[in-house]
Coordinates of C-alpha atoms in Angstrom, one line a residue:
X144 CA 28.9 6.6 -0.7
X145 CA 28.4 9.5 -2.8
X146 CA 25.7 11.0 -4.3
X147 CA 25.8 12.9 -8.0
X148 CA 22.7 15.0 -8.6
X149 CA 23.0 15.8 -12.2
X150 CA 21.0 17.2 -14.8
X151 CA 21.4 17.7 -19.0
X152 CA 19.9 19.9 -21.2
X153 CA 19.2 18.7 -24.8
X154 CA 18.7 19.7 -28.3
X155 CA 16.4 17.5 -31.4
X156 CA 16.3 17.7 -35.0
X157 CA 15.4 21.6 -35.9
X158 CA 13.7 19.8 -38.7
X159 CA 11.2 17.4 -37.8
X160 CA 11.2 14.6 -36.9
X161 CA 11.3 12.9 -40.4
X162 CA 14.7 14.2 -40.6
X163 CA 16.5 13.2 -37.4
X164 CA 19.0 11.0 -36.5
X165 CA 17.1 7.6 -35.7
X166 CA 20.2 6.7 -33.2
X167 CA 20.2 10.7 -31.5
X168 CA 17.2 12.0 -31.1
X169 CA 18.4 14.4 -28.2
X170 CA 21.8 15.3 -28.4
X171 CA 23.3 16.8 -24.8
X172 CA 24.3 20.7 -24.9
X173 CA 24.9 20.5 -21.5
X174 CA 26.1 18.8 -18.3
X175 CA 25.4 20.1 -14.9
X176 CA 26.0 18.2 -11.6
X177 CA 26.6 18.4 -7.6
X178 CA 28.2 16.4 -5.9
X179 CA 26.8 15.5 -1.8
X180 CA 28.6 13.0 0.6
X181 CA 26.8 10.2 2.6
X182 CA 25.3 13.0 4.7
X183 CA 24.0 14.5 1.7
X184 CA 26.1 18.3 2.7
X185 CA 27.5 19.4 -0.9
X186 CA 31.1 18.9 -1.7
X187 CA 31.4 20.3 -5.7
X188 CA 29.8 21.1 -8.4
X189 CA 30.2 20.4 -11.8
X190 CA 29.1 22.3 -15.7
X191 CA 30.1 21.9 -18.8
X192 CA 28.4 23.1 -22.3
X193 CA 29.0 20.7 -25.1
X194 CA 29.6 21.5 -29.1
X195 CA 27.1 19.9 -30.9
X196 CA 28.0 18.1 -33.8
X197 CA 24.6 16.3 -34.6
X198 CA 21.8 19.1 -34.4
X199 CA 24.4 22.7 -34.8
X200 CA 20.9 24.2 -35.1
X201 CA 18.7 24.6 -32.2
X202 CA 15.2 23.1 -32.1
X203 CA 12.7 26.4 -31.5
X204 CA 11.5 24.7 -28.1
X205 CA 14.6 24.4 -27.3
X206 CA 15.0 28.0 -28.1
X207 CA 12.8 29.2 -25.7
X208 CA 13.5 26.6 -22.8
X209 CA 17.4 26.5 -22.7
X210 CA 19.7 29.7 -22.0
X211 CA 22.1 28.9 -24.4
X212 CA 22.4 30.8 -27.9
X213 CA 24.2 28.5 -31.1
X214 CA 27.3 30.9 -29.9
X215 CA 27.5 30.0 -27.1
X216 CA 26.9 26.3 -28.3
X217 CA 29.8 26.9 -30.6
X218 CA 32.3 27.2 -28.1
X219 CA 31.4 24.0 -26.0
X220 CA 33.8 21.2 -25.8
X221 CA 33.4 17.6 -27.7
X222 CA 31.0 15.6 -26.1
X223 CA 33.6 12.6 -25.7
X224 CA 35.6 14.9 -23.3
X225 CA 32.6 16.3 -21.2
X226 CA 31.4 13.1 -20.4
X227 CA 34.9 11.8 -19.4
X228 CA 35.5 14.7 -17.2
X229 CA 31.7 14.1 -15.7
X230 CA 33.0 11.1 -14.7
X231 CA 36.3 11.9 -13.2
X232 CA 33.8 14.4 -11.1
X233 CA 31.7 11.6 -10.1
X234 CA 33.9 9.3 -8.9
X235 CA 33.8 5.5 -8.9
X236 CA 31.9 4.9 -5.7
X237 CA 28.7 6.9 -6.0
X238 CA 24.9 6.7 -6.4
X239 CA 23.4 9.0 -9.4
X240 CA 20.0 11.4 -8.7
X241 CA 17.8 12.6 -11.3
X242 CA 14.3 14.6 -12.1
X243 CA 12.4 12.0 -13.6
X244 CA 14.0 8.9 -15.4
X245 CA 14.9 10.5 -18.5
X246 CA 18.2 12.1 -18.2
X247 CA 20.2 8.9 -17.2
X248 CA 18.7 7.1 -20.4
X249 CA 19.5 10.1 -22.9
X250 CA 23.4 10.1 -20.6
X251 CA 23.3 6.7 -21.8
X252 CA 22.2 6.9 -25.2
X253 CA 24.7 9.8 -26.1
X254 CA 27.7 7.6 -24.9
X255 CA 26.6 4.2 -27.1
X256 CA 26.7 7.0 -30.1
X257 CA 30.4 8.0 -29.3
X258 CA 31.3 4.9 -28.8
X259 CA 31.9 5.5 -25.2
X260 CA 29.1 3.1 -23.3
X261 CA 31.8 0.7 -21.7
X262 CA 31.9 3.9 -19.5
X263 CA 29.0 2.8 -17.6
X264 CA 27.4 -0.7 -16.7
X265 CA 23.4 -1.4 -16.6
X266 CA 20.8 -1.5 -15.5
X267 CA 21.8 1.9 -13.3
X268 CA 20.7 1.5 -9.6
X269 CA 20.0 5.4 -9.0
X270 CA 17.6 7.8 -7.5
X271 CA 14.6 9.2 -9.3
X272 CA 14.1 12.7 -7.3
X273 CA 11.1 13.5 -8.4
X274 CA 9.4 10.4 -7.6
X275 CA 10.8 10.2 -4.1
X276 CA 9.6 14.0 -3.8
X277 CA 5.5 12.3 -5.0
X278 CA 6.2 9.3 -2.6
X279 CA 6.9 11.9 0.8
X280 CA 4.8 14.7 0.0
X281 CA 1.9 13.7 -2.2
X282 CA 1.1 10.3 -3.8
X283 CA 3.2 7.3 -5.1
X284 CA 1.4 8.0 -8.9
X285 CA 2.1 11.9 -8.7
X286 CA 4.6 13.5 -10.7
X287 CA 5.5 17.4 -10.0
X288 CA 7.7 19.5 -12.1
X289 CA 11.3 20.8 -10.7
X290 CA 9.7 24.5 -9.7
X291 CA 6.5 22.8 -8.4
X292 CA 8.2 21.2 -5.9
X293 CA 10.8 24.2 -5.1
X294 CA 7.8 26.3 -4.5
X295 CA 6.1 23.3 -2.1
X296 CA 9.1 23.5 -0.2
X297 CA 9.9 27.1 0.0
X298 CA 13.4 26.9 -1.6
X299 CA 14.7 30.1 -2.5
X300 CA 14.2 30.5 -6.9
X301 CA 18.0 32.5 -7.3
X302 CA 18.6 30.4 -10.2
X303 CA 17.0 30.1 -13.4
X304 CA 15.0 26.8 -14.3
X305 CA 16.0 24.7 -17.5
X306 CA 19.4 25.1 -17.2
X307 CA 22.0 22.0 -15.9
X308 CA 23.8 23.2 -13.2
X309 CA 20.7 25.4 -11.8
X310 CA 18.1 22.1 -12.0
X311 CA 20.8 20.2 -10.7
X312 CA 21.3 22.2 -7.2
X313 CA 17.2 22.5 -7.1
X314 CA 17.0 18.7 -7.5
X315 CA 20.0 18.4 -5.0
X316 CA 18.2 20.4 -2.7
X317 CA 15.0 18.6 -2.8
X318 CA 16.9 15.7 -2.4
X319 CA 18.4 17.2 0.8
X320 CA 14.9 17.0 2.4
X321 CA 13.9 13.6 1.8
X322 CA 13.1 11.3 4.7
X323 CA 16.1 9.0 4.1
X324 CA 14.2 5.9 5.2
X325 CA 12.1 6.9 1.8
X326 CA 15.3 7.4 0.1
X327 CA 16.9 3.7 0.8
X328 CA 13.1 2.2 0.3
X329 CA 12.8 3.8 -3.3
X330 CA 16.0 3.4 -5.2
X331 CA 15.1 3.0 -9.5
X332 CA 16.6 1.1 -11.8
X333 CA 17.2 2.7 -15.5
X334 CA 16.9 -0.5 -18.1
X335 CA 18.4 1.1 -21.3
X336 CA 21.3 -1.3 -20.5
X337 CA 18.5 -4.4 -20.1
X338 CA 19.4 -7.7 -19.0
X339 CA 20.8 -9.8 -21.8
X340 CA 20.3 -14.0 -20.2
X341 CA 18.6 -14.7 -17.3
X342 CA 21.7 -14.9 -14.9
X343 CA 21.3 -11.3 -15.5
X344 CA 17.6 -10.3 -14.9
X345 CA 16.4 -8.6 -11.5
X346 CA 14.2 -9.2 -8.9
X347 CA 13.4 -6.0 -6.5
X348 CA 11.8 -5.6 -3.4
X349 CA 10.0 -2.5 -2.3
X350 CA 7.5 -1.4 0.2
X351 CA 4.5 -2.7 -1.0
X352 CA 5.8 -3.8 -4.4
X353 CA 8.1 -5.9 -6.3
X354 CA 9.9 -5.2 -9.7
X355 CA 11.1 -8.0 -12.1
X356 CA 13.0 -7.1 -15.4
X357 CA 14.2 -9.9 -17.8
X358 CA 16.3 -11.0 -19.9
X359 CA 15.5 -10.2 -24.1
X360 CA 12.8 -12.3 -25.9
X361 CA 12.0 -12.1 -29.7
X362 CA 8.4 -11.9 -29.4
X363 CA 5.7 -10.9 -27.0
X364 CA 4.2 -14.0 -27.1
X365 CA 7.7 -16.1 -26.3
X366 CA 7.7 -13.6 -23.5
X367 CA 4.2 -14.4 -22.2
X368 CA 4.9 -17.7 -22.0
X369 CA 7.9 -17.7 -20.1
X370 CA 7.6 -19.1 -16.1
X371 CA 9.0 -16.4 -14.5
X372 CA 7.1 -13.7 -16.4
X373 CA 3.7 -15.1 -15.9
X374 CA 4.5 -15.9 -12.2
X375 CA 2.9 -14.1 -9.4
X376 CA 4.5 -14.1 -6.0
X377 CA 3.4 -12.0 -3.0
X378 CA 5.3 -8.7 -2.7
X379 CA 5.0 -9.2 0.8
X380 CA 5.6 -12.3 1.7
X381 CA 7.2 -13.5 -1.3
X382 CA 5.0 -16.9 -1.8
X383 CA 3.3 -17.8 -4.9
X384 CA -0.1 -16.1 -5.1
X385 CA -3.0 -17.8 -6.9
X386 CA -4.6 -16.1 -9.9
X387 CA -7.7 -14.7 -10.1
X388 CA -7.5 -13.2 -13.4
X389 CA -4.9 -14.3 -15.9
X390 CA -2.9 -12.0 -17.7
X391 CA -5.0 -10.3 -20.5
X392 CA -3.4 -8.2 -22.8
X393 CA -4.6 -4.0 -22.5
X394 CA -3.5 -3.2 -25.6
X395 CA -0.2 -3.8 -27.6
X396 CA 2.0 -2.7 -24.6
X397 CA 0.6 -3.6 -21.3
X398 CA -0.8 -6.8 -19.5
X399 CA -2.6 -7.2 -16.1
X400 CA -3.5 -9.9 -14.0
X401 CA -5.1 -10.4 -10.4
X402 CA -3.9 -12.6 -8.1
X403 CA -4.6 -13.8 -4.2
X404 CA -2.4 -14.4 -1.6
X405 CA -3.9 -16.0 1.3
X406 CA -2.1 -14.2 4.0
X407 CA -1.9 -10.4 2.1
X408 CA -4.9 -10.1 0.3
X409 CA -5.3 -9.2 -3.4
X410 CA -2.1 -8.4 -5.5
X411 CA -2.5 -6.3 -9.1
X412 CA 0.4 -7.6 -11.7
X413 CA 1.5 -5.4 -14.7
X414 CA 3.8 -5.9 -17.2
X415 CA 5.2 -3.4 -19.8
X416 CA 7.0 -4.9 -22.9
X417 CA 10.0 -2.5 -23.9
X418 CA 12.3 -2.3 -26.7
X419 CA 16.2 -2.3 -26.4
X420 CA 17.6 -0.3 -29.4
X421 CA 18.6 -3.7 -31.1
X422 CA 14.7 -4.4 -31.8
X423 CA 14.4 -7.2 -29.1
X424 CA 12.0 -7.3 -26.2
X425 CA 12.2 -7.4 -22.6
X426 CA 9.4 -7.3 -19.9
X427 CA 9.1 -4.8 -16.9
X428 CA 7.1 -6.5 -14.2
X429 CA 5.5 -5.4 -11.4
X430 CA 3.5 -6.7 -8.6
X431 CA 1.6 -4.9 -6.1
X432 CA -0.9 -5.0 -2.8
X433 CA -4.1 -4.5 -4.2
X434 CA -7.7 -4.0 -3.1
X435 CA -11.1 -5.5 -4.0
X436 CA -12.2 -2.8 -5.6
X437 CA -9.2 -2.3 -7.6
X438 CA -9.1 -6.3 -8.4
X439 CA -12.9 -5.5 -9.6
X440 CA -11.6 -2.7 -11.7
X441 CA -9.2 -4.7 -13.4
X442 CA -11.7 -7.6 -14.2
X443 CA -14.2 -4.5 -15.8
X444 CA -11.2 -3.2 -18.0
X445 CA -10.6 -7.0 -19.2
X446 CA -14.7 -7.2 -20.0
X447 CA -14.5 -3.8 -21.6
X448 CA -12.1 -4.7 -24.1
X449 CA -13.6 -7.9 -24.8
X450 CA -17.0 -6.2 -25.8
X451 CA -14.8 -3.1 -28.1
X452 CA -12.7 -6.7 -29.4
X453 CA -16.6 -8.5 -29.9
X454 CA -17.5 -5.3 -31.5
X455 CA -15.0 -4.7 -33.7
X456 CA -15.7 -8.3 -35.3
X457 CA -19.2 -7.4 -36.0
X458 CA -17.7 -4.5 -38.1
X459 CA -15.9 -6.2 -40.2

């Protein structure tokens, strides 16, 4: 298999953000990619600037970040074709790398807006560089920017930062250097393209954690209430884990829970309720090997925001 290290630069309403498109918040001004086989050696590389057709103005941040004048902009090619041509690049059989999550999402997100998501099928199986770079080098929570962790690792700066192609040989280069036991432990999944019916939803396994993502409810309470949502099964082991703690809502987004498993000890649950773009919800769960002391943690955040909730009562 090969692997597509790609990165885009991206333009927003010059406006504000009372004036934007609600469907294209960041319109992509430009593709860059590299190619690497299945021993991770580069084969090509890949750059194209798109015309903008949304945003012809550029955002002042984006200014000052991107290397690219409205001229140059100008000249670009229709986003339809540079996509097209991307994907001719890539190839059928290959795994995508990114910096951070947010660049296959935006991919994504451009494409539904052309008309031109049939493309690609989700949820995208793919490598998050940057988190594989916190996962070897520092801590699983960590997250570095691209020239933080060139300069960690010595790589030569030739390039300039914030712009595609030059990001995406950094990032391919970090890549490079990852243990690739890490690599094939850590693969993430981008769920702009959710699961739609419960044939469809996932169950991963990782080291030390397991990831569920289902299928669209209409409310957060019809999702709370669903069996496979509230269920907590070991991460290591796989068997249903006892509660502790039910799950408690943290505010309108999150909930937690503690559970036990006899064999592996305490387990933390989360679960973050997202948005597809049609309004409905779906739940990212996640279940990990805890501690005591982080079980005990948990339990004081759910008696914290029973007091603030006891509180605000009072006040009214």
């Amino acid at each position: 298999m090969d692997y597509v290290i790609f990165d885009l630069e991206w333009n927003q309403c010059p406006y504000g953000k009372g004036k934007e498109n609600p469907k294209l918040p960041f319109e992509i001004i430009e593709i860059g990619a590299v190619k690497m086989d299945g021993e991770r050696n580069v084969v090509g590389t890949f750059h194209r600037i798109v015309k903008p057709v949304v945003y012809q103005h550029l955002h002042h941040r984006t200014r000052e970040v991107v290397g690219l004048t409205e001229e140059e902009l100008q000249k670009g090619i229709p986003f339809a074709q540079a996509v097209q041509e991307f994907f001719a690049f890539s190839g059928g059989a290959c795994m995508f790398g990114t910096w951070g999550p947010g660049d296959l999402t935006e991919l994504q997100r451009n494409m539904k807006f052309y008309n031109l998501l049939s493309l690609i099928r989700g949820p995208i199986h793919f490598y998050d560089v940057q988190k594989l770079f916190a996962i070897q080098y520092e801590t699983m929570k960590s997250r570095r920017a691209l020239e933080y962790a060139a300069d960690f690792l010595h790589l030569p700066k030739d390039e300039h930062f914030h712009q595609a192609l030059s990001d995406a040989k950094y990032t391919a280069d970090i890549f490079a250097r990852i243990d690739m036991d890490v690599v094939l432990a850590y693969d993430s999944i981008d769920v702009y393209q959710n699961p739609k019916s419960k044939k469809e939803e996932i169950h991963a396994v990782y080291n030390g954690y397991t990831k569920f993502i289902s299928r669209e409810f209409d409310t957060k309470e019809e999702a709370m209430h669903d069996r496979e949502v509230c269920s907590t099964h070991c991460c290591i082991c796989g068997k249903t884990a006892r509660k502790r703690l039910r799950w408690f809502s943290a505010g309108g987004k999150n909930y937690y829970c503690v559970a036990y498993c006899p064999e592996h000890g305490y387990l933390k649950g989360k679960t973050r309720m997202k948005h597809s773009d049609e309004g409905k919800l779906f739940v990212v769960k996640t279940i990990r090997v805890s501690s005591e002391q982080e079980a005990g943690e948990i339990r004081q955040k759910k008696e914290n925001l029973r007091k603030k909730r006891n509180q605000k009562r009072k006040e009214m």
